[in-house]
Structure formats: structure tokens, C-alpha cells
Coordinates of C-alpha atoms in Angstrom, one line a residue:
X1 CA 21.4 -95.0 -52.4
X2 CA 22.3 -91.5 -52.0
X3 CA 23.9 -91.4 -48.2
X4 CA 25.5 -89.1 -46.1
X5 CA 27.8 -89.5 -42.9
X6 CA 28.8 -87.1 -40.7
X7 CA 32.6 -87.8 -39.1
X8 CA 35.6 -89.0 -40.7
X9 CA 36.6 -90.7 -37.9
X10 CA 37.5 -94.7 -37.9
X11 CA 33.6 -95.6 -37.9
X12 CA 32.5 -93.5 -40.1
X13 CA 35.2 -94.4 -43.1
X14 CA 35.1 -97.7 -42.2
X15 CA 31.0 -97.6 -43.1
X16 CA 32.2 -95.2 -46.2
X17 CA 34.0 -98.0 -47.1
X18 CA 31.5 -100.8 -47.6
X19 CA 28.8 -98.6 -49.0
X20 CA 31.1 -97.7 -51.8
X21 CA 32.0 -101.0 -52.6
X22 CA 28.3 -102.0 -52.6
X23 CA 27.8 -99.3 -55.0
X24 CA 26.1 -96.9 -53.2
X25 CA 27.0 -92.6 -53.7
X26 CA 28.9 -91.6 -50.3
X27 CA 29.4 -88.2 -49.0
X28 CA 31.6 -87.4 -45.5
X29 CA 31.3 -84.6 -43.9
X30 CA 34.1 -83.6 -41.3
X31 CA 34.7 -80.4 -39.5
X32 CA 38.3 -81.0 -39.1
X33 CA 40.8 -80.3 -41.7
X34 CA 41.9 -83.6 -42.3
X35 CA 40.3 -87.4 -41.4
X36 CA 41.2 -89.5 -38.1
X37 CA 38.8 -88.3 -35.7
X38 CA 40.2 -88.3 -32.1
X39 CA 42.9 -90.5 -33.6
X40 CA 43.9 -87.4 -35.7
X41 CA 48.0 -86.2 -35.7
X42 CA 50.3 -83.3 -36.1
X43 CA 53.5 -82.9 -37.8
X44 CA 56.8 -80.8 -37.3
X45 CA 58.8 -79.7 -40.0
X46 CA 61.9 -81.6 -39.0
X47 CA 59.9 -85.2 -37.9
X48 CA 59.2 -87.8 -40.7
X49 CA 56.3 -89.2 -38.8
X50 CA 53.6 -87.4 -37.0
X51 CA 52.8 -88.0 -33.8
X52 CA 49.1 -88.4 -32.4
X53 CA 46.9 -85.8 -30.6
X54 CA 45.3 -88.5 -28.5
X55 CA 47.8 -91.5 -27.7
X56 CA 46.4 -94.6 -29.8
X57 CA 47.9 -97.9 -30.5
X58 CA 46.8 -101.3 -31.6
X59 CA 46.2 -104.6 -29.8
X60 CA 47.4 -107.5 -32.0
X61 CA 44.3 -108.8 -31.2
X62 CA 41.9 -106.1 -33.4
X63 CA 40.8 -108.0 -35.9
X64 CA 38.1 -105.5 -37.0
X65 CA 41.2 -102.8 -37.6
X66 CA 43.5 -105.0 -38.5
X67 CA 41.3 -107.5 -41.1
X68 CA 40.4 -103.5 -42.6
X69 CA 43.9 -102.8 -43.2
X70 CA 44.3 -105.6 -44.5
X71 CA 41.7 -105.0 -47.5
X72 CA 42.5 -101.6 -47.9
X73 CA 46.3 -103.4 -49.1
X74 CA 48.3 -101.5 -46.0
X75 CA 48.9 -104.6 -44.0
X76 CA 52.6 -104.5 -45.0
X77 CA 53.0 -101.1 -43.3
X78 CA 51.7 -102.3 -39.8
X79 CA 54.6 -102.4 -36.9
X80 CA 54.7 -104.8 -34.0
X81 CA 57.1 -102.6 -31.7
X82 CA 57.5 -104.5 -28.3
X83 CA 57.3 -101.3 -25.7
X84 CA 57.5 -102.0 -21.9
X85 CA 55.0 -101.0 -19.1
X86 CA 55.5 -100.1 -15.4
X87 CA 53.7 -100.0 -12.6
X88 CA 55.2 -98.0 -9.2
X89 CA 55.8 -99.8 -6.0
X90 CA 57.7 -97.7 -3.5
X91 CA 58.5 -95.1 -5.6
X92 CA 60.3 -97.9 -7.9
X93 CA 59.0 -98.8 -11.3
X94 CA 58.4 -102.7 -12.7
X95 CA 57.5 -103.8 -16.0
X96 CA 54.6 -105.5 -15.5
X97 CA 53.2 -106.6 -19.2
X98 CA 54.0 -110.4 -19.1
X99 CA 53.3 -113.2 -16.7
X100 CA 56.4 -113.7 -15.5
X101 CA 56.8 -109.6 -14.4
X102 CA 53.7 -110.2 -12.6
X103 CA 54.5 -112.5 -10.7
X104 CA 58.0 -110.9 -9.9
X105 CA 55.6 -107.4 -8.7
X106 CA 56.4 -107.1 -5.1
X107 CA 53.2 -104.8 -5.1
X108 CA 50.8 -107.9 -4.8
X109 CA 52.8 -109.6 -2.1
X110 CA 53.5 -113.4 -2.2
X111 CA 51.4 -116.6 -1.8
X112 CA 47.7 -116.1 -1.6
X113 CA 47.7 -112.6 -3.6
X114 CA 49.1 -113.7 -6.5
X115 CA 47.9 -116.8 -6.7
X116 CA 44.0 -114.6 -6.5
X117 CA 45.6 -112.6 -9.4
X118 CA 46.5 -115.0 -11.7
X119 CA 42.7 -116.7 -10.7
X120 CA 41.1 -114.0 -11.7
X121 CA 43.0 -113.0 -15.0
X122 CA 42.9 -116.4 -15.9
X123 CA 38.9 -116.7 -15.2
X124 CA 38.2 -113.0 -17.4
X125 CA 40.5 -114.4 -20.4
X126 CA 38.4 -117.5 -20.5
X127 CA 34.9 -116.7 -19.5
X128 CA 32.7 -115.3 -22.3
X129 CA 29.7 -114.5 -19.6
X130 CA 30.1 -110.8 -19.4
X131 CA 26.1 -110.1 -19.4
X132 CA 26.1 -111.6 -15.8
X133 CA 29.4 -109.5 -15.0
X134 CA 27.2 -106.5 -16.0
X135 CA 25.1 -106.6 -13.0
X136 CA 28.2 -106.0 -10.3
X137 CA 30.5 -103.3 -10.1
X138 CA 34.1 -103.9 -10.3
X139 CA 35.1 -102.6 -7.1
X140 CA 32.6 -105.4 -5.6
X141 CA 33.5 -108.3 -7.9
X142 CA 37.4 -107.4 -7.4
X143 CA 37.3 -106.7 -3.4
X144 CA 35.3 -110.2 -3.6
X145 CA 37.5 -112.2 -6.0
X146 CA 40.8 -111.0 -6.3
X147 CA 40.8 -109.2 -2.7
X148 CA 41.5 -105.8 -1.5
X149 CA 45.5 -105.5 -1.9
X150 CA 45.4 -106.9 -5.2
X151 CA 42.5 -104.7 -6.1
X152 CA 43.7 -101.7 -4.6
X153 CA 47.4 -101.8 -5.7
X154 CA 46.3 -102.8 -9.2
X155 CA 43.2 -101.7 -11.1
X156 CA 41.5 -99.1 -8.3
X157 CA 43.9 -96.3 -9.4
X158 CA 43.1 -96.9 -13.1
X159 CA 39.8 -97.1 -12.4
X160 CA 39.8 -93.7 -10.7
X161 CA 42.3 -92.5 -13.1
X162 CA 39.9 -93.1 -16.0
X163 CA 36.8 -92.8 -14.2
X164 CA 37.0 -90.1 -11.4
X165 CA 34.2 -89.5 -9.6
X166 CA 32.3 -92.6 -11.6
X167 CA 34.8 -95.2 -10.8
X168 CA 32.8 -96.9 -7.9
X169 CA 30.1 -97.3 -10.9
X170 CA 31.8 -99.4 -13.5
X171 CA 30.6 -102.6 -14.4
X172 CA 32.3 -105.4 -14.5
X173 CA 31.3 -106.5 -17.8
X174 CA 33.8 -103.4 -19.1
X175 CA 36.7 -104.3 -16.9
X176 CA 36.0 -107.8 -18.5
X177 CA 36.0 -106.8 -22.3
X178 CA 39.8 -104.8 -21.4
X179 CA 41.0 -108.3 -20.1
X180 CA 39.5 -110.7 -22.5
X181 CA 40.6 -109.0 -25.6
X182 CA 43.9 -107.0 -25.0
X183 CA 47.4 -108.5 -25.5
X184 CA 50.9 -107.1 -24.6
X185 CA 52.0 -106.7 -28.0
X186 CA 51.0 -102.8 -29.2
X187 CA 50.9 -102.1 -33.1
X188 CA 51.3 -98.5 -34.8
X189 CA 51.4 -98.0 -39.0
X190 CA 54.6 -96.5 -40.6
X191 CA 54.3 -93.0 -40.4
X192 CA 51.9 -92.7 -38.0
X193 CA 48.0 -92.9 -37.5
X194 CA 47.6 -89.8 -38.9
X195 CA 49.4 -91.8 -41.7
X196 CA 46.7 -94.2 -41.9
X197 CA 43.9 -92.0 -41.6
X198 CA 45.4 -90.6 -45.2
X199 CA 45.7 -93.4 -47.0
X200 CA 42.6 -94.6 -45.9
X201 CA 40.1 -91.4 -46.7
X202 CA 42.3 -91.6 -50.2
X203 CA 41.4 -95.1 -50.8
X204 CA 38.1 -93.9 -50.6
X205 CA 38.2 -90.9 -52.7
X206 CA 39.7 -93.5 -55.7
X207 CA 36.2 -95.6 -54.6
X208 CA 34.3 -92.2 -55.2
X209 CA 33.3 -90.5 -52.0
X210 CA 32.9 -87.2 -51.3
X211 CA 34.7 -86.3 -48.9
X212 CA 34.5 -82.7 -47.5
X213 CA 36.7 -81.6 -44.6
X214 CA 36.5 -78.4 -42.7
X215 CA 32.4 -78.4 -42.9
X216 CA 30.3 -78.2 -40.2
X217 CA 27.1 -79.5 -40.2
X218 CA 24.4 -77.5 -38.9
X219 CA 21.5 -80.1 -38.5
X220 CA 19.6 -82.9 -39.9
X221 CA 16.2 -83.3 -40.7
X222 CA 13.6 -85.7 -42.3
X223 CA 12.2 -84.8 -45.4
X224 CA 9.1 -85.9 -47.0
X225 CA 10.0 -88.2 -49.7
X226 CA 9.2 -89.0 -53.1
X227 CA 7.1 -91.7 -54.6
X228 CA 9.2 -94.8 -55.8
X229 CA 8.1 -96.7 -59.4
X230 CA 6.5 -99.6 -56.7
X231 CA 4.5 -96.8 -55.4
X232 CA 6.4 -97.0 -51.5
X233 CA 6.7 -94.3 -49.9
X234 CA 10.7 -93.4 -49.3
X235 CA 11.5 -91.2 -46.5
X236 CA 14.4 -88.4 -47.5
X237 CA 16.7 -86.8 -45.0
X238 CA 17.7 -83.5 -45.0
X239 CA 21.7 -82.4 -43.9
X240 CA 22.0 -78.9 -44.0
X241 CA 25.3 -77.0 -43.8
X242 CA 26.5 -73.5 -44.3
X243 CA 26.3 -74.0 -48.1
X244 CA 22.4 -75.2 -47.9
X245 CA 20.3 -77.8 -47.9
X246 CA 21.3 -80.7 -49.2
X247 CA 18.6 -84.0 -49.7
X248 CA 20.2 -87.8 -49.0
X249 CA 18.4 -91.3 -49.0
X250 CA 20.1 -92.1 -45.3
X251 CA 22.4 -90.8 -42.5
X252 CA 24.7 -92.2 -40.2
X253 CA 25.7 -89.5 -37.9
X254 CA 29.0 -90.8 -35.7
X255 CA 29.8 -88.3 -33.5
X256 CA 29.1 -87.9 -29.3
X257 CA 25.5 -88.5 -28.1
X258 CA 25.6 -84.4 -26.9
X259 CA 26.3 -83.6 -30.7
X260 CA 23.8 -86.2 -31.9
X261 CA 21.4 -84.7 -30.1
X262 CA 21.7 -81.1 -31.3
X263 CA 22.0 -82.4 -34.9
X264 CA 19.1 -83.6 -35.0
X265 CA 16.3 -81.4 -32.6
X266 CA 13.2 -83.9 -34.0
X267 CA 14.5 -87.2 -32.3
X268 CA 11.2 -88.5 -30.2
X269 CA 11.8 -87.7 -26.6
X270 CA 12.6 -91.3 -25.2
X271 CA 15.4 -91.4 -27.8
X272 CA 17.0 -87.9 -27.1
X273 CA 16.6 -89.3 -23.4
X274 CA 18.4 -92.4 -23.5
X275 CA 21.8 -90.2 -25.3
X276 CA 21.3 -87.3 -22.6
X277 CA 21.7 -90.4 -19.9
X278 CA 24.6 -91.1 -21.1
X279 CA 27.8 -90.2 -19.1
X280 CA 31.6 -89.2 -20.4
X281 CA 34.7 -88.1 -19.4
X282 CA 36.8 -85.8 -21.3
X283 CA 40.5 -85.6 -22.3
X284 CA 43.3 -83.7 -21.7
X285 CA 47.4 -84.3 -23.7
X286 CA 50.2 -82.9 -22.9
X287 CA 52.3 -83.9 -25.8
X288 CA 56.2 -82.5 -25.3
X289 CA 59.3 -82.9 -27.2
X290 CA 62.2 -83.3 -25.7
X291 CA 66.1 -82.9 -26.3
X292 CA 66.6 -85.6 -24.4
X293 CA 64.9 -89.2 -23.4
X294 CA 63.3 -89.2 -20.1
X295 CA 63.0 -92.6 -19.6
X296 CA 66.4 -94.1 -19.5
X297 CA 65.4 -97.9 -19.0
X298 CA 63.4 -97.3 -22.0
X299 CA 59.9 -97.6 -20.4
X300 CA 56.8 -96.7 -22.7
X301 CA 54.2 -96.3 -20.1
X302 CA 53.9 -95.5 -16.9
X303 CA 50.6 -96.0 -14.7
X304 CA 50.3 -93.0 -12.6
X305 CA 48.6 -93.7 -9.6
X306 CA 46.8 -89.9 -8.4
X307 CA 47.1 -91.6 -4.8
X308 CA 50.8 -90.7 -4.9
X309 CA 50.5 -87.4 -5.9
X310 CA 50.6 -87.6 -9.5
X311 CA 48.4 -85.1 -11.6
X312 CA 47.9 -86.8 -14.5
X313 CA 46.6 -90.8 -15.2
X314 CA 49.5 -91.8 -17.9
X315 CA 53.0 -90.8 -19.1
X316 CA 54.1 -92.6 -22.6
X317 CA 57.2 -91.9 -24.0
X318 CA 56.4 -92.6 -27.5
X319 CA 59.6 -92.7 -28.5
X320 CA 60.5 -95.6 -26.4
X321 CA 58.0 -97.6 -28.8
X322 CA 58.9 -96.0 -31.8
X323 CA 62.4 -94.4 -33.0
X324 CA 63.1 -91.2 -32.0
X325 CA 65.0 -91.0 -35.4
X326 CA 61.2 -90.7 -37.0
X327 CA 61.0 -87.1 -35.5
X328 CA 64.2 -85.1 -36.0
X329 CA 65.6 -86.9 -32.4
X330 CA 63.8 -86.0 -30.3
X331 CA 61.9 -87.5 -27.3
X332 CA 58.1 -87.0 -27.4
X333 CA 56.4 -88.1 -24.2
X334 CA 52.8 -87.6 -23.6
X335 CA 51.1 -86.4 -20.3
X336 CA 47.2 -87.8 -20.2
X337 CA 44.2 -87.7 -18.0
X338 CA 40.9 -88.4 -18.5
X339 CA 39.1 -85.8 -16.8
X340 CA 35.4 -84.5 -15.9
X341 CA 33.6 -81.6 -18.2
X342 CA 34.5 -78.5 -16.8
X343 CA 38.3 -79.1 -14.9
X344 CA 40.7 -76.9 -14.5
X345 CA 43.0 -78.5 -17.0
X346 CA 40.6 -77.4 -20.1
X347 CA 41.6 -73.7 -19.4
X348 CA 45.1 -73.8 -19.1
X349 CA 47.3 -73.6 -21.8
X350 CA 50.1 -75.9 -22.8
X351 CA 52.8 -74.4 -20.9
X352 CA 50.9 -73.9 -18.0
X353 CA 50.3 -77.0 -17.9
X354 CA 53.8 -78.1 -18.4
X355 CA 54.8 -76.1 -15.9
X356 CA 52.1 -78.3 -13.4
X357 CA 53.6 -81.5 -14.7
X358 CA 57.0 -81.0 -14.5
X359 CA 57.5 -82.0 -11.0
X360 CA 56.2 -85.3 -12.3
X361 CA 58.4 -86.0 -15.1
X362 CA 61.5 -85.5 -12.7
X363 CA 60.0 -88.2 -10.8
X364 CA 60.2 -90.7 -13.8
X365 CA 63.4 -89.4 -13.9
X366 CA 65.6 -87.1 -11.0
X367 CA 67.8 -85.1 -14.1
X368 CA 65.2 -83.6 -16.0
X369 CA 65.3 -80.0 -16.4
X370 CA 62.4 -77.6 -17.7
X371 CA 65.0 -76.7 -20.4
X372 CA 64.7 -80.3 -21.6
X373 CA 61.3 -79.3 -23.3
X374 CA 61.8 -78.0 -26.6
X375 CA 57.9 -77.2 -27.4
X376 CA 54.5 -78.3 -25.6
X377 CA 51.1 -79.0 -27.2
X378 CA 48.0 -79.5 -25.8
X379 CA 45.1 -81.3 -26.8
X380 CA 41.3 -81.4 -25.4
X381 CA 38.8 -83.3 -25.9
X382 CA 35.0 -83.2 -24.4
X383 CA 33.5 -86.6 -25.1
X384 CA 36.7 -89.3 -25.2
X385 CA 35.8 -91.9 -22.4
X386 CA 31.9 -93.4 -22.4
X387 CA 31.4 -94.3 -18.4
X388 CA 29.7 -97.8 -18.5
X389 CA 27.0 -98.5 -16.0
X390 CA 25.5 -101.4 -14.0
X391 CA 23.0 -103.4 -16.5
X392 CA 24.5 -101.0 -19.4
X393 CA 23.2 -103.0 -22.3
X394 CA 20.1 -101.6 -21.3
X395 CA 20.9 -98.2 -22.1
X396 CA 22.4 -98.3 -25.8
X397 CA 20.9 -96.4 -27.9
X398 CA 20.0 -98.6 -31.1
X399 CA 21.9 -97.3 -34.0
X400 CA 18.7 -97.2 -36.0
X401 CA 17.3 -94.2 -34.6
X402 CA 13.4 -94.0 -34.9
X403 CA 13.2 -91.0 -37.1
X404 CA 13.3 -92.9 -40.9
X405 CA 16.8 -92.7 -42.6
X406 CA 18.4 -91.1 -39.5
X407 CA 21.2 -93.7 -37.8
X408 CA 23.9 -93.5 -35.1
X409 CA 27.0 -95.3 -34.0
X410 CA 29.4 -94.0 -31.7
X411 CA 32.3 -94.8 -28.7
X412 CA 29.1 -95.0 -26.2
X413 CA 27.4 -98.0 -28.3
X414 CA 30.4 -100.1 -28.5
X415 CA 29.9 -101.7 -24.9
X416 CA 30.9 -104.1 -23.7
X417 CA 34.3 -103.0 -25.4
X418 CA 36.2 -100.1 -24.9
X419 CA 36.4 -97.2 -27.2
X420 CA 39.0 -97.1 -29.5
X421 CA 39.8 -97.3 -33.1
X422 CA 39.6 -101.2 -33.6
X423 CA 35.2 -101.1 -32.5
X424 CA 35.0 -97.9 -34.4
X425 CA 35.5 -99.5 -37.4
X426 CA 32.8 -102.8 -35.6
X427 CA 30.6 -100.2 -35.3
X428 CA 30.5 -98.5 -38.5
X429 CA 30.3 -101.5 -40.4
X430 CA 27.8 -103.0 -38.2
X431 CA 26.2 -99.5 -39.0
X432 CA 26.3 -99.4 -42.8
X433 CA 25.2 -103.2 -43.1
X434 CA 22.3 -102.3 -40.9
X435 CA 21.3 -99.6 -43.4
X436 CA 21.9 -101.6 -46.2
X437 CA 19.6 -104.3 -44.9
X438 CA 16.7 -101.8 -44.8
X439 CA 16.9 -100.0 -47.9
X440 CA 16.1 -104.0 -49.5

């Protein structure tokens, strides 16, 4: 087959991937100058490594990512780092990544609360049932099972952090999927993901696909297609770009619903529904270097709860998890929020918004200085954090869309998981085997 996808992203190399080895004629198309998607990275002249856009790490337990990696021949180039997190009690910070620093917290108390915790954690790391978890919302399964101080000092400020206004919507089946599947240990690649992304849309080229960065599609239509020798019908689809038209067998499109949905103005009304229903929140990075290293206990992130004035949902200091020897010495920290469409934070600039955070790093720690910040970036996204609802399942949109040829997988059709690189590449491959499957 002659196919086209649309994103360089995670998913849609990972699908690349398996249609070349299957033998099929690939071509990417990618707006962006390089591959990576939201996982993209920059570099400075003087750094070895570059640093992400959009803080991403590994969970040792991706075995989609990792078992790629692995094929691809880069497993030996995968890093284990063991960073710390804290969580703020009394203006204090404790790690709290292990069993034993939970249970040393003083935030949940003694006796009954932490015995509720460890209940509950233990009960979501075992249980496999999250389709009965989607039909309750966290706040009423926590308030109910682990109780309202546990609750409240523990995953309500995440929850609002990541979800704003939504939080109160969540379903438990997504807090589930974080707990069930994430471990303490946090993996990077040498280099970078930025790193990564490069060797991996090279591998690719050496397989034979097109890939063509900095070209925005325009939109995609079906076209009539041409009898086959068993005299079946065989529906083309149409991608056209600023070059022209150009005529493919199949298309996976892996971008956000709101794009889908402008790409390709003939999807039947129910379909174009179900993507509109969909609800996000979008994202906005600080990423600062910095002469010298904030955190002096070596933390690598920091839960901000907004309840204590914070304006942000997350500091990492990423060179707390990887050498700051990897860029020149100096200290990158990131500032990140997940944050509705249309806030104030999309407008401002990167040093206007350093100037509203610095208040905040001088809380992590009481000697920073303005001065300490030798250059600010800033990085946006619209679509980075799918907002789950109650019964969710019911409102995926199948990755075989009904128009013939024309597919879709994206962050919002991952659920119960969470979005991030390790079920992009589930998705795309799920994707690509799908279209495979049909095309016998």
C-alpha cells in the first residue's frame, strides 16, 4: 500500500515503523521542522544535550516505548536516573516516591490515614477492574475510600492542577491507569528525547519513508478509486498540501480531535460530533537556565499545590535528574501548568512570565535572585491533556473513521491511560495493524 500519515510524533513513527517493515511505501508529513511531536527539544550552543519543550520522562514500566527501542537497537542508550519528588507540608518539602517516605509524610497524619492510603494504593495496583471505576468520579471514590484528609492533602491539588475547572469530572478509571502502571524509577535517552526522536525518524528514512518536515497539510479527502485486477472497488484518499494533490491507498491522521476535524470537512456528522465532545486542556513551559542550582537537596519535582498560592502545577529541575555538565553547567528548571484554552499565560511572553514565577522559585529556595536566570523560554501548547469523563469508553472515537481509508489515533483515544509517549506508540501500532488488517 501506498499510505500517508500526518504527524511525526511517537504514534505516528511508531505506525511508520511497522508499515515499512511490512513492506508497505510510507510518507510523514510534519509541520514542524524536526520529528518528536509535543516531545520535541531545543538546543543551546554550549549544552551537549537538549533539553525538552514539554517535560517527558519514562516509567520503567512502558513496555510499548521501551520494547520499540529496543527493536530500533537504542536500548543501550536508555538512562535509569533515580530523581527525588516532594510534596509540601507546612511550607516544608518531603520526598514522597517510595513507601517508606509515605509513610514518614506527616501530611496524612498517623493511624487510620495512612493505613486508608496504603488500602487504597494497594487495591489500584492490584485490581484490573477499571471499567467499573469508570462510572464514579475520583473525588467520590477518594472522599469514600481513602477519606477526605488523605484525599485532599494528596491527589485533589493534582487533580485541579491538571484539570482546573474539570477536576470534579474525572473518572476514576484514569486516576486508576496513573496508579496501576507508573513506578518511581523515571528513564530519559542519552542526549535527550529530542535525541531519540532523531535516531528514530532516521531509522526510518534507512527503512524508506518519506519523511517531509515543515509541511502543512491542508486537508484530506476521499477519492474515487480505481478498479483492482479482482474487479473490487478500492477507495483512494486524497492529502492535499501546498504543493498539490497528492493520491494515497490509506491515512492515519495523529493529531488533536480540533485538527482532525478541520482536516477532514467530509467526516459524517456523528463522527465529527463525538471529536468536538471531546474536552482538553492546554500547556504552558517555562523552561529557565540558571547559573546556579535551585534546589539544593537536589529535588527533581516539586508538586505545587495552587491552594498555597503557587501559579503554576509543577517545578522540575531537570538537572537534578540529569547532569548539569550535559548543558554547559547550568541549571534548567521547568515551570508547568496545564491550563484552559484561552488563559492569560498563552499571551505573555517568556519573561513576563518569569517575572510572575519568580516569587515561586524563591520559595523552593529563599537565595534566588532574578539575576540567577540566564535565559527563559516559553512553550505552548493547545491540545496536551485529554479530560476523561464518567463512562469515557463510550466516547472514543474508533480509530477507523467511517469515511474509507481515512483513520485516527490520538492522546484522547488512549483511555484509560494517560497521554504520553509510551501509549503513543500503543496507539499507532494498534493503528497501523488495524489498517493492515483491512487492506487483506
Amino acid at each position: 500500500m501506498k499510505i500517508a500519515i500526518i504527524g511525526a510524533g511517537y504514534a505516528g513513527m511508531s505506525a511508520a515503523y511497522d508499515f515499512a517493515k511490512a513492506g508497505h511505501k510510507v510518507t510523514i508529513f510534519e509541520s514542524e521542522e524536526s520529528a518528536g511531536g509535543l516531545a520535541r527539544g531545543f538546543k543551546e550552543e554550549n549544552w551537549d544535550w537538549t533539553v525538552d519543550r514539554f517535560y517527558h520522562h519514562w516509567f520503567a514500566s512502558d513496555a510499548h516505548m521501551l520494547g520499540i527501542i529496543d527493536e530500533l537497537g537504542l536500548s543501550d542508550k536508555v538512562l535509569f536516573p533515580r530523581p527525588y519528588t516532594v510534596l509540601l507540608h507546612d511550607e516544608k518539602w518531603y520526598p514522597f516516591d517510595s513507601i517508606k517516605e509515605a509513610l514518614l509524610f506527616p501530611g496524612l497524619g498517623w493511624g487510620v490515614n495512612k493505613l486508608r492510603f496504603g488500602l487504597v494504593g494497594l487495591y489500584l495496583r492490584l485490581t484490573n477492574n477499571w471499567q467499573s471505576l469508570e462510572k464514579v468520579t475520583v473525588d467520590t471514590w477518594m472522599r469514600k475510600w481513602a477519606g477526605a484528609r488523605v484525599y485532599e492533602q494528596m491527589w485533589e491539588p493534582m487533580l485541579i492542577g491538571k484539570f482546573g475547572k474539570h477536576y470534579k469530572d474525572v473518572p476514576m478509571s484514569w486516576f486508576w491507569a496513573r496508579i496501576h502502571a507508573r513506578t518511581t524509577k523515571l528513564g530519559t535517552f542519552v542526549g535527550g528525547f529530542q535525541a531519540f526522536a532523531d535516531a528514530f525518524s532516521e531509522k526510518l528514512r534507512e527503512m524508506g519513508v518519506d519523511i517531509r518536515f515543515s509541511v502543512r497539510v491542508a486537508k484530506i479527502l476521499p477519492k474515487p478509486g480505481t478498479t483492482s485486477g479482482e474487479g473490487n472497488q478500492a477507495q483512494k484518499v486524497s492529502v492535499f498540501v501546498e504543493s498539490g494533490e497528492e493520491v494515497y491507498d490509506k491515512v492515519l491522521v495523529t493529531t488533536s480531535p480540533s485538527v482532525m476535524s478541520y482536516l477532514v470537512p467530509n467526516l459524517p456528522p456523528e463522527y465529527l460530533g463525538a471529536l468536538k465532545k471531546l474536552k482538553h486542556m492546554g500547556a504552558v513551559v517555562l523552561v529557565a537556565a540558571l547559573k546556579h542550582q535551585l534546589s539544593e537537596k537536589g529535588y527533581y519535582w516539586f508538586n505545587l499545590p495552587k491552594k498555597e498560592g503557587f501559579p503554576f502545577l509543577a517545578l522540575v529541575e531537570h538537572t537534578n535528574y540529569v547532569s548539569s555538565e550535559h548543558f554547559g553547567g547550568e541549571h534548567i528548571v521547568y515551570a508547568g501548568d496545564y491550563l484552559e484554552p484561552g488563559h492569560e499565560h498563552f499571551e505573555l511572553s517568556a519573561e513576563e512570565l518569569m517575572d510572575q514565577f519568580a516569587e515561586s522559585f524563591a520559595r523552593i529556595n529563599p537565595k534566588f535572585e532574578r539575576d540567577w536566570v540566564r535565559k527563559v523560554w516559553v512553550f505552548k501548547a493547545a491540545y496536551a491533556q485529554p479530560v476523561p469523563q464518567v463512562n469515557h469508553s463510550q466516547n472514543i472515537p474508533d480509530i477507523q473513521t467511517p469515511l474509507d481509508g481515512i483513520y485516527f489515533a490520538s492522546m484522547s483515544q488512549v483511555y484509560p491511560w494517560d497521554r504520553g509517549t509510551n501509549f503513543a506508540v500503543e496507539i499507532g501500532r494498534r493503528a497501523a495493524r488495524l489498517m493492515m488488517d483491512n487492506s487483506k
